[in-house]
CSV table of C-alpha atoms in Angstrom, one decimal:
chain,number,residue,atom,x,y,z
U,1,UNK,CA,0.0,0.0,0.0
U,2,UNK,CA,2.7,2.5,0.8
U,3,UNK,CA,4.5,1.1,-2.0
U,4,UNK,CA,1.4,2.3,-4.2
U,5,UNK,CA,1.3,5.7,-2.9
U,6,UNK,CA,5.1,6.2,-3.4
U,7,UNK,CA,4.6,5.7,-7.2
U,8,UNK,CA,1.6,8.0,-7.4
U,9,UNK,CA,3.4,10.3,-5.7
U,10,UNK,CA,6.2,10.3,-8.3
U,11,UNK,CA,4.1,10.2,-11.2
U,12,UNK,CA,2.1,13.2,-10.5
U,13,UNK,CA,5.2,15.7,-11.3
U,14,UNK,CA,4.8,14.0,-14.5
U,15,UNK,CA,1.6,13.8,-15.6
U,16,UNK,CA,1.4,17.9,-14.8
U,17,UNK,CA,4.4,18.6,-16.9
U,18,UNK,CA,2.9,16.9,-19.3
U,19,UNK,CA,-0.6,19.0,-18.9
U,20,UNK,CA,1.1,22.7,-19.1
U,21,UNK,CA,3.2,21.1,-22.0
U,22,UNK,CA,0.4,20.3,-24.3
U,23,UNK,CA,-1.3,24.0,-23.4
U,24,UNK,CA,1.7,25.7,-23.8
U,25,UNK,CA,2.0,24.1,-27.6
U,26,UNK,CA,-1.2,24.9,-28.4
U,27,UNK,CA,-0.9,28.5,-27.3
U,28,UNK,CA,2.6,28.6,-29.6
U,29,UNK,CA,0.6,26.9,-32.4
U,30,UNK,CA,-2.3,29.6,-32.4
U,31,UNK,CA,0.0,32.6,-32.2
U,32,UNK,CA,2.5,30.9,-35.1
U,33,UNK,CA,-0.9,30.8,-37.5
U,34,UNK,CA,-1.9,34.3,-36.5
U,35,UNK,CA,1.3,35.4,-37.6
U,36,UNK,CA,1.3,33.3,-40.7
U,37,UNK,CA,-1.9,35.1,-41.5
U,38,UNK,CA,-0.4,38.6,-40.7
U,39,UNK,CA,2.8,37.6,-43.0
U,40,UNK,CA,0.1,36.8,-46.0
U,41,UNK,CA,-1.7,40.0,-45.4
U,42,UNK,CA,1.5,41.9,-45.7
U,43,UNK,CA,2.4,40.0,-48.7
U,44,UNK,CA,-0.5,40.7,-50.4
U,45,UNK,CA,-0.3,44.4,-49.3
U,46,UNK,CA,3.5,44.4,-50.3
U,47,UNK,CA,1.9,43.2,-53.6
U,48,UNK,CA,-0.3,45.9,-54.3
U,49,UNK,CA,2.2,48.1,-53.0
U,50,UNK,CA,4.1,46.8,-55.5
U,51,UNK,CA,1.7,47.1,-58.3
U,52,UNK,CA,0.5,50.7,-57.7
U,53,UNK,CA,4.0,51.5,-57.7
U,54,UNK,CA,4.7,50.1,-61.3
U,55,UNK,CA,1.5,52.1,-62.1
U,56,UNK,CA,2.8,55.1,-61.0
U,57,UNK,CA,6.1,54.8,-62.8
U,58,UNK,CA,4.0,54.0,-66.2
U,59,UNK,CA,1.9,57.2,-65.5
U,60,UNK,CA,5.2,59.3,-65.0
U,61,UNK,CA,6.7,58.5,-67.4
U,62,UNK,CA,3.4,58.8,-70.3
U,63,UNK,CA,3.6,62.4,-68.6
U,64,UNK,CA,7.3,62.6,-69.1
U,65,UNK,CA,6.5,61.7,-72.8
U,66,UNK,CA,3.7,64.0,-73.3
U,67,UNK,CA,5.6,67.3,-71.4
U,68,UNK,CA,8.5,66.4,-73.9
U,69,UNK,CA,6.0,66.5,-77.0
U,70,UNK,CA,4.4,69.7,-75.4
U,71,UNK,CA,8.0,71.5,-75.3
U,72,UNK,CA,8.3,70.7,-79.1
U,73,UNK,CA,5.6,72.1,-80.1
U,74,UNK,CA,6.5,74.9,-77.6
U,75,UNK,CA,9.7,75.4,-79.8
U,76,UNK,CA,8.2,75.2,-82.7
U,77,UNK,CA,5.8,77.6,-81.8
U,78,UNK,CA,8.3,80.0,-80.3
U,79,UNK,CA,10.3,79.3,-83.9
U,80,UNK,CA,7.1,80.4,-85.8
U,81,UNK,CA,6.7,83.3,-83.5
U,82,UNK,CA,10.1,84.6,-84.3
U,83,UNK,CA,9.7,84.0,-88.5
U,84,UNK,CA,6.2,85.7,-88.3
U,85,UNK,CA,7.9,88.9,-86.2
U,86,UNK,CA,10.6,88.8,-89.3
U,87,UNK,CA,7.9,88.5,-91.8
U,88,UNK,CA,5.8,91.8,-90.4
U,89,UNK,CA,9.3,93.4,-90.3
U,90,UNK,CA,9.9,92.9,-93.9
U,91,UNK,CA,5.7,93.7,-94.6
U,92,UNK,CA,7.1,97.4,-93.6
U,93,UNK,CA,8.7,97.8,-96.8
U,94,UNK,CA,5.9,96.2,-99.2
U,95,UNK,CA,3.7,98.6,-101.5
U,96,UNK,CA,0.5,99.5,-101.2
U,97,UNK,CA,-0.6,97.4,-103.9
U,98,UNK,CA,0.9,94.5,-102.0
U,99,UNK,CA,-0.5,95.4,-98.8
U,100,UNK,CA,-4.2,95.5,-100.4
U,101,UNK,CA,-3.6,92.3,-102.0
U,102,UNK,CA,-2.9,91.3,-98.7
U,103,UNK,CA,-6.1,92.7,-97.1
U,104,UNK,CA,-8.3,91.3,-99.9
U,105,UNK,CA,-6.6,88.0,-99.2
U,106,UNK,CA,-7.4,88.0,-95.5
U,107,UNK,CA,-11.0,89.0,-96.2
U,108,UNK,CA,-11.5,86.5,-98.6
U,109,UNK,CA,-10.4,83.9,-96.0
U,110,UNK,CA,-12.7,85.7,-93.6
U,111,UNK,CA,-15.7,85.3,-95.9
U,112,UNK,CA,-14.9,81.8,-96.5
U,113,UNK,CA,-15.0,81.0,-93.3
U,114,UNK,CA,-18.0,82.8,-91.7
U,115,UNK,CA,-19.6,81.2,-95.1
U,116,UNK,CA,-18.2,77.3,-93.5
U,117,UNK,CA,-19.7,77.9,-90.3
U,118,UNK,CA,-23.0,79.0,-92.0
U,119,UNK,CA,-23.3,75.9,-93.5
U,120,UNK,CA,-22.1,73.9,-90.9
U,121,UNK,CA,-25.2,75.6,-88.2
U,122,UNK,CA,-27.5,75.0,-91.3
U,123,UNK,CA,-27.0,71.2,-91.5
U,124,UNK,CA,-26.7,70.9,-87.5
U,125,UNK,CA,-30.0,72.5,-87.4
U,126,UNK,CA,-31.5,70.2,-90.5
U,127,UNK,CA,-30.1,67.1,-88.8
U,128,UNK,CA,-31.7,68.1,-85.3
U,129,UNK,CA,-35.0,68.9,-86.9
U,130,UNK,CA,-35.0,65.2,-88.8
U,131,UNK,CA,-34.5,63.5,-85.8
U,132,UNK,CA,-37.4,65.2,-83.9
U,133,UNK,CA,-39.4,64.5,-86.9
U,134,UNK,CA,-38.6,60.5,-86.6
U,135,UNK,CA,-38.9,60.2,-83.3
U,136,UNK,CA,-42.4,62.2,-83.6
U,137,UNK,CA,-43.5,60.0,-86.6
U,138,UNK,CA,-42.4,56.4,-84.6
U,139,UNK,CA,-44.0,58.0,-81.2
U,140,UNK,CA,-47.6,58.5,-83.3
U,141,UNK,CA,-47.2,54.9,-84.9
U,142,UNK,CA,-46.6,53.1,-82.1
U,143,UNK,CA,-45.7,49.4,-82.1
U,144,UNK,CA,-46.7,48.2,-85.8
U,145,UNK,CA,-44.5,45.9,-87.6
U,146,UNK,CA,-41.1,47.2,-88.5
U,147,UNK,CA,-41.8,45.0,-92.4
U,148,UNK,CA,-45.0,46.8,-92.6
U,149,UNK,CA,-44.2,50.7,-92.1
U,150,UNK,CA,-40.5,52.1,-91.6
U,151,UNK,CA,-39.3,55.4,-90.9
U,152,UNK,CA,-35.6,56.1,-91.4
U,153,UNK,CA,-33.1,58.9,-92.0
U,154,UNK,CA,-31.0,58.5,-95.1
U,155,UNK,CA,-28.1,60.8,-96.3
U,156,UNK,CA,-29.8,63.2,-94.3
U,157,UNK,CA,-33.7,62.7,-96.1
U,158,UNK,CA,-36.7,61.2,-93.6
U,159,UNK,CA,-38.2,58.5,-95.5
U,160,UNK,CA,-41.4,56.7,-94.6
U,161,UNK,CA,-41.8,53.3,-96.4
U,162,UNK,CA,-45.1,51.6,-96.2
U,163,UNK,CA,-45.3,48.0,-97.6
U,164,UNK,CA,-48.4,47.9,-100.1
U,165,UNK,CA,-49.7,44.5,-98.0
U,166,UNK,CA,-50.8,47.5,-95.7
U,167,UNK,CA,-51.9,49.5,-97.7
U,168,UNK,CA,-53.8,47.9,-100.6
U,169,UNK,CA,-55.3,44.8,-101.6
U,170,UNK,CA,-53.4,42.9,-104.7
U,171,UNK,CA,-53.8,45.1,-107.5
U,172,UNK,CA,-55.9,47.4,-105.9
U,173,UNK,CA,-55.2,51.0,-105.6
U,174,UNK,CA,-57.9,51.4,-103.2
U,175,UNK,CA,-56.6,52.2,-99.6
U,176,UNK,CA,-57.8,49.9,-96.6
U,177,UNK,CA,-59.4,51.3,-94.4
U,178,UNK,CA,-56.4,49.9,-91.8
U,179,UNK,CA,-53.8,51.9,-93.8
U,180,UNK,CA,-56.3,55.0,-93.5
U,181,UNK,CA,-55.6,55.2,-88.9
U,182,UNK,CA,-51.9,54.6,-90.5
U,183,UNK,CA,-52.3,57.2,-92.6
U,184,UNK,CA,-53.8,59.4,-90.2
U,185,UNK,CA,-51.4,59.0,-87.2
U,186,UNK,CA,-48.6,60.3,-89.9
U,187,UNK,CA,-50.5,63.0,-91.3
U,188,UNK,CA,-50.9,64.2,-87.4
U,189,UNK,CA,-47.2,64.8,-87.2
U,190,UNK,CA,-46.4,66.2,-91.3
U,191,UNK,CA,-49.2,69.1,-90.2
U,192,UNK,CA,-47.3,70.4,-87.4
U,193,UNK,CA,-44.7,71.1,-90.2
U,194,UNK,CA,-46.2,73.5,-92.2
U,195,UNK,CA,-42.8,74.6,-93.8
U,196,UNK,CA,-42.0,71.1,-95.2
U,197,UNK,CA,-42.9,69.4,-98.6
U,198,UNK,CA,-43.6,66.1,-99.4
U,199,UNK,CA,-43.0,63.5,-102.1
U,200,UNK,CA,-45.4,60.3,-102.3
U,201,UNK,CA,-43.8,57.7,-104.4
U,202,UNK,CA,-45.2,54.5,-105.6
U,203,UNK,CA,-43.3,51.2,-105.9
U,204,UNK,CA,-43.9,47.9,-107.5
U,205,UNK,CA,-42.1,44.7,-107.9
U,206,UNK,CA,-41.2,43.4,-111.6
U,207,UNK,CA,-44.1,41.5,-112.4
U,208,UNK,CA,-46.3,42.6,-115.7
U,209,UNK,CA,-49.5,43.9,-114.8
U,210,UNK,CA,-52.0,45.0,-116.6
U,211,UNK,CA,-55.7,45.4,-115.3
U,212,UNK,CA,-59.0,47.6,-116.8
U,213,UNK,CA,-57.8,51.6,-117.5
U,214,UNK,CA,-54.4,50.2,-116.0
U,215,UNK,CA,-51.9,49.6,-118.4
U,216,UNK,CA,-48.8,48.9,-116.4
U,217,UNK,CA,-46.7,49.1,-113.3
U,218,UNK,CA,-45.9,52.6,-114.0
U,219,UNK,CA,-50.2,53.1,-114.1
U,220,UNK,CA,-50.5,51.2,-111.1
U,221,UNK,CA,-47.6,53.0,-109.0
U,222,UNK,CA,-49.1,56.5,-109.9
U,223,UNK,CA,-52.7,55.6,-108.9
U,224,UNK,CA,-51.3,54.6,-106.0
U,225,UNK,CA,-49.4,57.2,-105.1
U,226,UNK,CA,-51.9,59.7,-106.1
U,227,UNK,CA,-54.5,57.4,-104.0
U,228,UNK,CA,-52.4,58.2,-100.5
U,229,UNK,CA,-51.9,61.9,-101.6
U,230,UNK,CA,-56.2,62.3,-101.7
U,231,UNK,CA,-56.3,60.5,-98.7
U,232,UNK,CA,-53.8,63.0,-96.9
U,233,UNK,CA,-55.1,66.2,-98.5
U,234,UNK,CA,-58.9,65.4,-98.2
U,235,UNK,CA,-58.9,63.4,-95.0
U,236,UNK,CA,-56.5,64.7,-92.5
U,237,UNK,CA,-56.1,68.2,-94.1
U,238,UNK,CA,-52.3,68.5,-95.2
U,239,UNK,CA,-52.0,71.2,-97.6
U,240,UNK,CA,-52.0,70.0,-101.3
U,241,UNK,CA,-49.5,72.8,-102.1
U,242,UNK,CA,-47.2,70.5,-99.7
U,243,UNK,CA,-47.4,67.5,-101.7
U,244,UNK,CA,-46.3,66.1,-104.9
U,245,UNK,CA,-47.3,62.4,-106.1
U,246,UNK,CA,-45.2,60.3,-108.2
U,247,UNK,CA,-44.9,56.8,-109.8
U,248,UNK,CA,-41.7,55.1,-109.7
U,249,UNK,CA,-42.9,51.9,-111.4
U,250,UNK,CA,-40.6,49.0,-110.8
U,251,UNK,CA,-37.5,50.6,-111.4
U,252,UNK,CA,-36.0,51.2,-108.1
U,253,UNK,CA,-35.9,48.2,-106.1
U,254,UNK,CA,-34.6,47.6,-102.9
U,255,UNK,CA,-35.1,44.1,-103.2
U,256,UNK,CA,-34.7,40.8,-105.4
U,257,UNK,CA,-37.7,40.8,-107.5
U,258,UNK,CA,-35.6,36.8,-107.6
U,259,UNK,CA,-37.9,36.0,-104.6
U,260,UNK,CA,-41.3,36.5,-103.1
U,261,UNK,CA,-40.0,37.9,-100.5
U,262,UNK,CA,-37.9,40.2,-102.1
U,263,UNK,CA,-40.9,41.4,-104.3
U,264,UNK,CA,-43.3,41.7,-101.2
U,265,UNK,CA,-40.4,44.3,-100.2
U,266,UNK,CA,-40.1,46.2,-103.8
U,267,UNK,CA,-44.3,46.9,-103.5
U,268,UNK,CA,-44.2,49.9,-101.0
U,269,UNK,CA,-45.1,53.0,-100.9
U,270,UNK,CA,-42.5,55.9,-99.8
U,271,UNK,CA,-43.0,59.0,-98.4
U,272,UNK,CA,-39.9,61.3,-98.3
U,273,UNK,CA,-39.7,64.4,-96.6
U,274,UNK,CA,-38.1,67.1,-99.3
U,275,UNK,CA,-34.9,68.7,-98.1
U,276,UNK,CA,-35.5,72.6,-97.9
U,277,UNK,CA,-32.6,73.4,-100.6
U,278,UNK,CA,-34.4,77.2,-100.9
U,279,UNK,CA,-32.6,77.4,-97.6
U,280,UNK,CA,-29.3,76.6,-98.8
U,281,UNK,CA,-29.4,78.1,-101.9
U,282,UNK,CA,-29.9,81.4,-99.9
U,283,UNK,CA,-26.5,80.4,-98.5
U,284,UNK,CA,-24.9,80.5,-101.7
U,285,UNK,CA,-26.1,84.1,-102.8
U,286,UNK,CA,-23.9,87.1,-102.3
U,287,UNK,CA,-24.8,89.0,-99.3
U,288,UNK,CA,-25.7,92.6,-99.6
């Protein structure tokens, strides 16, 4: 019995090193991966470091580039500088006739460009006025197939193609009475632009067609033209003076006539907005 409490006895020194041991280690093991995570923080901070660094160096040195170009042209401005101040010296000594030359020269060059930007404000201001008048035509058509009506600008021209499968039956030049509310929704907007003209053209596909007072597809393209040019003057009140009707028969196509499809396309009626060349030509006169 005494032999059995000697060896506990002894043990127990043991057993309690061994205890603090084990917590100790654990204790060394968490702080060893905290600073593991630390040291991969860093490095990927040292990283960026590293990166915005390089970034900045490519930035100073597009700057060093661009100050160097800026200084040439510096120079070479500060070179013209000095040959236009030679140049004036030597004007001192010209004739008169020389020095009018000169003036007429200058004002020509003035003329021309004053004349430039007139144009230029001109075709801004023609532009800016098509593109209302689009975006006023597709807002009062709505959602109707883009193969059955089409509005577009075109080398600066508003066009409005309607495929005849909306318009008229086959053969027919009598308007449905579907294509009349189309009709109608585009005659609301062309009113509101009382200073505009318009051309109604008449397209057909290649097919020979010859029907009653109808001889051909040049007949049938006029009536139809001339059928949607009634309908706008004497239903919804556009000004005839405004419109012009024309038959283009079968000889602009912008289609196969190969194909059905491609002849479906070719049978459409186009209404183009005339430019206002009066305005430009007005441009081109002398001013007083």
């Amino acid at each position: 019995m005494k032999l059995k409490h000697f060896l506990l006895l002894a043990l127990a020194p043991a057993f309690l090193f061994s205890c603090v041991s084990s917590k100790k280690f654990k204790a060394a093991q968490a702080q060893l991966d905290s600073l593991n995570q630390a040291h991969t923080k860093l490095q990927g901070d040292f990283k960026i470091c590293e990166d915005d660094k390089a970034e900045n160096a490519r930035k100073i040195a597009a700057y060093q580039s661009e100050i160097e170009a800026l200084n040439k042209q510096l120079a070479f401005l500060k070179e013209n500088n000095t040959t236009a101040l030679k140049q004036l010296e030597d004007l001192s000594v010209i004739s008169t006739a020389q020095a009018q030359s000169i003036k007429k020269s200058l004002d020509n060059i003035g003329a021309k460009d004053a004349y430039i930007q007139d144009l230029q404000s001109a075709m801004a201001r023609k532009d800016s006025l098509n593109m209302a008048l689009v975006m006023n035509l597709k807002g009062a058509i709505g959602n109707l197939d883009d193969q059955d009506i089409n509005v577009k600008v075109d080398k600066g021209v508003v066009f409005i193609d309607i495929s005849d499968k909306l318009l008229f039956r086959s053969g027919s030049y009598v308007i449905t009475d579907k294509a009349k509310e189309v009709l109608g929704k585009v005659a609301q907007v062309l009113k509101n632009q009382p200073d505009l003209e318009y051309m109604v053209e008449g397209h057909t596909d290649d097919l020979s067609y010859s029907k009653g007072v109808l001889l051909d597809n040049w007949d049938l393209s006029v009536k139809r033209a001339t059928s949607v040019v009634r309908v706008l003057q004497k239903q919804y009140g556009i000004t005839a003076a405004q419109l012009t009707a024309a038959g283009r028969s079968e000889y602009v196509p912008i289609a196969d006539n190969n194909t059905a499809q491609g002849r479906a396309a070719n049978r459409r009626t186009r209404i183009v907005v005339l430019p206002q060349l009066d305005q430009f030509f007005k441009l081109l006169e002398p001013k007083q």
